[in-house]
């Protein structure tokens, strides 16, 4: 079969499976199988495709028909203009999370610590999209990236290699602060799991059936990880250090409230959709000095 007919067939299968963007998805999948760019699909539309390529394409189309996100099929997602490997062990990086990265970058710009590299901690690093982007864009910094999942740490490490910043990041398997005793950071950043447990069943199939539940489930009210992180953060932050979270829809007020005891300068930043997406504050100082 020639390329354009293979592509049309793929589009038709996705359309019948009620996939929302059949043309885009089939095109992205075919590009990934052929390791080519979009333009190639038009300039080589009459090329004959061999059986191996067709099998890989239609297998991938069938995965997409069952709801698997395109990013898990191609194994790739772009974030902060960088390329990231993704797999079923990690959340697919979301563009909304770029607001969190940009908030931290702006803070870093204004608080050049004299001489020493800015020490940043990313809790629940997943694919490493936050840690790697910060290491990439902030010149004099060192990032510690932790996750409870060994598989996530492996993926984040790969992503630090792909983007040439592995020398700027330490990866540790850690349940929140568990493996970090005695360390102090200038910045703690986290996009923790924040979906209320009862809402997970109502999420779209792509998310609830394919993304890791441990990366989504924030407990009964969705706020468990904010509570746990905020309770310990003052012991791991330098005085005036920054804490910055991504929060879910409608959570900014509650998370800001939680911060007020031990943090000052609490504020929020909206995402492109106008939703309060980031909550941040500065550490008043820790109980243990
Ligand atoms: N830090 C990763 C991200 O922002 C993973 C977040 C998560 O798994 N909740 O995509």
Coordinates of N, CA and C in Angstrom, one line a residue, residues 10-20 22 61-67 205-206:
X10 N -5.6 4.6 8.6 CA -5.4 4.8 10.0 C -6.3 5.8 10.5
X11 N -6.5 6.9 9.8 CA -7.4 8.0 10.2 C -8.9 7.4 10.4
X12 N -9.2 6.6 9.4 CA -10.6 6.1 9.4 C -10.8 5.2 10.6
X13 N -9.8 4.4 11.0 CA -9.9 3.5 12.1 C -10.1 4.3 13.4
X14 N -9.3 5.4 13.5 CA -9.3 6.3 14.7 C -10.7 7.0 14.8
X15 N -11.1 7.4 13.6 CA -12.4 8.1 13.6 C -13.5 7.2 14.1
X16 N -13.5 6.0 13.6 CA -14.5 5.0 14.0 C -14.5 4.7 15.5
X17 N -13.2 4.8 16.0 CA -13.1 4.5 17.5 C -13.4 5.8 18.3
X18 N -13.9 6.8 17.6 CA -14.3 8.1 18.3 C -13.1 8.8 19.0
X19 N -11.9 8.7 18.4 CA -10.8 9.4 18.9 C -11.0 10.9 18.3
X20 N -10.8 11.8 19.2 CA -11.1 13.2 18.9 C -10.3 13.8 17.7
X22 N -8.4 12.4 14.9 CA -7.9 11.3 14.1 C -6.8 11.6 13.2
X61 N -1.9 2.1 15.8 CA -3.3 2.7 15.6 C -4.3 2.0 16.5
X62 N -4.1 0.7 16.6 CA -5.0 -0.1 17.4 C -4.8 0.3 18.9
X63 N -3.6 0.5 19.3 CA -3.4 1.0 20.7 C -4.1 2.3 20.9
X64 N -3.9 3.2 20.0 CA -4.5 4.5 20.1 C -6.1 4.4 20.1
X65 N -6.6 3.5 19.3 CA -8.1 3.2 19.3 C -8.6 2.8 20.7
X66 N -7.7 2.1 21.4 CA -8.1 1.6 22.7 C -8.0 2.7 23.8
X67 N -7.5 3.9 23.4 CA -7.4 5.0 24.3 C -6.0 5.4 24.7
X205 N -10.6 8.5 29.5 CA -10.0 7.2 29.4 C -8.5 7.3 29.3
X206 N -8.0 8.2 28.4 CA -6.6 8.3 28.2 C -5.8 8.5 29.5

